[in-house]
């Protein structure tokens, strides 16, 4: 279990998580023509990332990011 936990926090896992989020954002932009961006962070237990749609509509990018990351953790 320790090996899995270490891997989930590794730079390699972070790059893969970011790559997948980027592909999702690119696909969504192509399908909808909207403005999609990605965000990623290393949490306590793992890397996490998300593709955020219509990012410019929220007027508070940092607030949006915080809310999204809390939701991803189920907080």
PDB file of C-alpha atoms in Angstrom:
ATOM      1  CA  UNK A   1       0.000   0.000   0.000  1.00  0.00           C
ATOM      2  CA  UNK A   2       2.893   2.371   0.748  1.00  0.00           C
ATOM      3  CA  UNK A   3       4.183   1.968  -2.813  1.00  0.00           C
ATOM      4  CA  UNK A   4       0.787   2.836  -4.284  1.00  0.00           C
ATOM      5  CA  UNK A   5       0.472   5.884  -2.029  1.00  0.00           C
ATOM      6  CA  UNK A   6       3.936   7.090  -3.048  1.00  0.00           C
ATOM      7  CA  UNK A   7       3.145   6.607  -6.740  1.00  0.00           C
ATOM      8  CA  UNK A   8      -0.103   8.574  -6.478  1.00  0.00           C
ATOM      9  CA  UNK A   9       1.953  11.587  -5.288  1.00  0.00           C
ATOM     10  CA  UNK A  10       4.818  11.197  -7.771  1.00  0.00           C
ATOM     11  CA  UNK A  11       5.646  13.762 -10.473  1.00  0.00           C
ATOM     12  CA  UNK A  12       4.984  11.078 -13.094  1.00  0.00           C
ATOM     13  CA  UNK A  13       1.449  10.517 -11.831  1.00  0.00           C
ATOM     14  CA  UNK A  14       0.911  14.283 -11.750  1.00  0.00           C
ATOM     15  CA  UNK A  15       1.964  14.648 -15.382  1.00  0.00           C
ATOM     16  CA  UNK A  16      -0.377  11.829 -16.435  1.00  0.00           C
ATOM     17  CA  UNK A  17      -3.313  13.311 -14.511  1.00  0.00           C
ATOM     18  CA  UNK A  18      -2.654  16.711 -16.128  1.00  0.00           C
ATOM     19  CA  UNK A  19      -2.321  15.141 -19.599  1.00  0.00           C
ATOM     20  CA  UNK A  20      -5.696  13.431 -19.273  1.00  0.00           C
ATOM     21  CA  UNK A  21      -7.373  16.638 -18.015  1.00  0.00           C
ATOM     22  CA  UNK A  22      -5.864  18.540 -20.965  1.00  0.00           C
ATOM     23  CA  UNK A  23      -7.278  15.974 -23.415  1.00  0.00           C
ATOM     24  CA  UNK A  24     -10.713  16.276 -21.838  1.00  0.00           C
ATOM     25  CA  UNK A  25     -10.595  20.092 -22.094  1.00  0.00           C
ATOM     26  CA  UNK A  26      -9.460  19.968 -25.740  1.00  0.00           C
ATOM     27  CA  UNK A  27     -12.226  17.527 -26.606  1.00  0.00           C
ATOM     28  CA  UNK A  28     -14.864  19.645 -24.844  1.00  0.00           C
ATOM     29  CA  UNK A  29     -13.679  22.817 -26.594  1.00  0.00           C
ATOM     30  CA  UNK A  30     -13.890  21.085 -29.964  1.00  0.00           C
ATOM     31  CA  UNK A  31     -17.379  19.789 -29.271  1.00  0.00           C
ATOM     32  CA  UNK A  32     -18.878  22.938 -27.757  1.00  0.00           C
ATOM     33  CA  UNK A  33     -16.664  25.804 -28.842  1.00  0.00           C
ATOM     34  CA  UNK A  34     -16.562  26.959 -25.215  1.00  0.00           C
ATOM     35  CA  UNK A  35     -13.600  28.089 -23.172  1.00  0.00           C
ATOM     36  CA  UNK A  36     -12.218  25.204 -21.115  1.00  0.00           C
ATOM     37  CA  UNK A  37      -9.154  25.177 -18.900  1.00  0.00           C
ATOM     38  CA  UNK A  38      -7.522  22.667 -16.639  1.00  0.00           C
ATOM     39  CA  UNK A  39      -6.402  22.870 -13.074  1.00  0.00           C
ATOM     40  CA  UNK A  40      -4.407  20.386 -11.034  1.00  0.00           C
ATOM     41  CA  UNK A  41      -3.034  20.118  -7.539  1.00  0.00           C
ATOM     42  CA  UNK A  42      -1.188  17.668  -5.349  1.00  0.00           C
ATOM     43  CA  UNK A  43      -3.433  16.900  -2.422  1.00  0.00           C
ATOM     44  CA  UNK A  44      -2.675  15.018   0.788  1.00  0.00           C
ATOM     45  CA  UNK A  45      -3.213  11.641  -0.829  1.00  0.00           C
ATOM     46  CA  UNK A  46      -2.979  12.063  -4.609  1.00  0.00           C
ATOM     47  CA  UNK A  47      -2.807  14.292  -7.643  1.00  0.00           C
ATOM     48  CA  UNK A  48      -6.122  15.595  -8.867  1.00  0.00           C
ATOM     49  CA  UNK A  49      -7.112  17.566 -11.918  1.00  0.00           C
ATOM     50  CA  UNK A  50     -10.217  18.844 -13.634  1.00  0.00           C
ATOM     51  CA  UNK A  51     -11.322  20.418 -16.872  1.00  0.00           C
ATOM     52  CA  UNK A  52     -13.324  23.536 -16.055  1.00  0.00           C
ATOM     53  CA  UNK A  53     -15.844  24.764 -18.612  1.00  0.00           C
ATOM     54  CA  UNK A  54     -16.873  28.333 -19.301  1.00  0.00           C
ATOM     55  CA  UNK A  55     -14.149  29.449 -16.917  1.00  0.00           C
ATOM     56  CA  UNK A  56     -14.451  33.108 -17.846  1.00  0.00           C
ATOM     57  CA  UNK A  57     -18.073  33.375 -16.667  1.00  0.00           C
ATOM     58  CA  UNK A  58     -17.281  33.070 -12.975  1.00  0.00           C
ATOM     59  CA  UNK A  59     -15.440  36.394 -12.517  1.00  0.00           C
ATOM     60  CA  UNK A  60     -13.588  34.819  -9.592  1.00  0.00           C
ATOM     61  CA  UNK A  61     -11.176  32.223 -10.908  1.00  0.00           C
ATOM     62  CA  UNK A  62      -9.590  31.486  -7.535  1.00  0.00           C
ATOM     63  CA  UNK A  63     -12.987  31.080  -5.855  1.00  0.00           C
ATOM     64  CA  UNK A  64     -14.076  28.730  -8.624  1.00  0.00           C
ATOM     65  CA  UNK A  65     -10.879  26.712  -8.248  1.00  0.00           C
ATOM     66  CA  UNK A  66     -11.308  26.412  -4.485  1.00  0.00           C
ATOM     67  CA  UNK A  67     -14.924  25.293  -4.808  1.00  0.00           C
ATOM     68  CA  UNK A  68     -14.022  22.765  -7.489  1.00  0.00           C
ATOM     69  CA  UNK A  69     -11.185  21.248  -5.470  1.00  0.00           C
ATOM     70  CA  UNK A  70     -13.355  21.031  -2.349  1.00  0.00           C
ATOM     71  CA  UNK A  71     -15.984  19.230  -4.392  1.00  0.00           C
ATOM     72  CA  UNK A  72     -13.447  16.791  -5.783  1.00  0.00           C
ATOM     73  CA  UNK A  73     -12.451  15.873  -2.227  1.00  0.00           C
ATOM     74  CA  UNK A  74     -16.057  15.595  -1.091  1.00  0.00           C
ATOM     75  CA  UNK A  75     -15.444  18.316   1.496  1.00  0.00           C
TER      76      UNK A  75
END
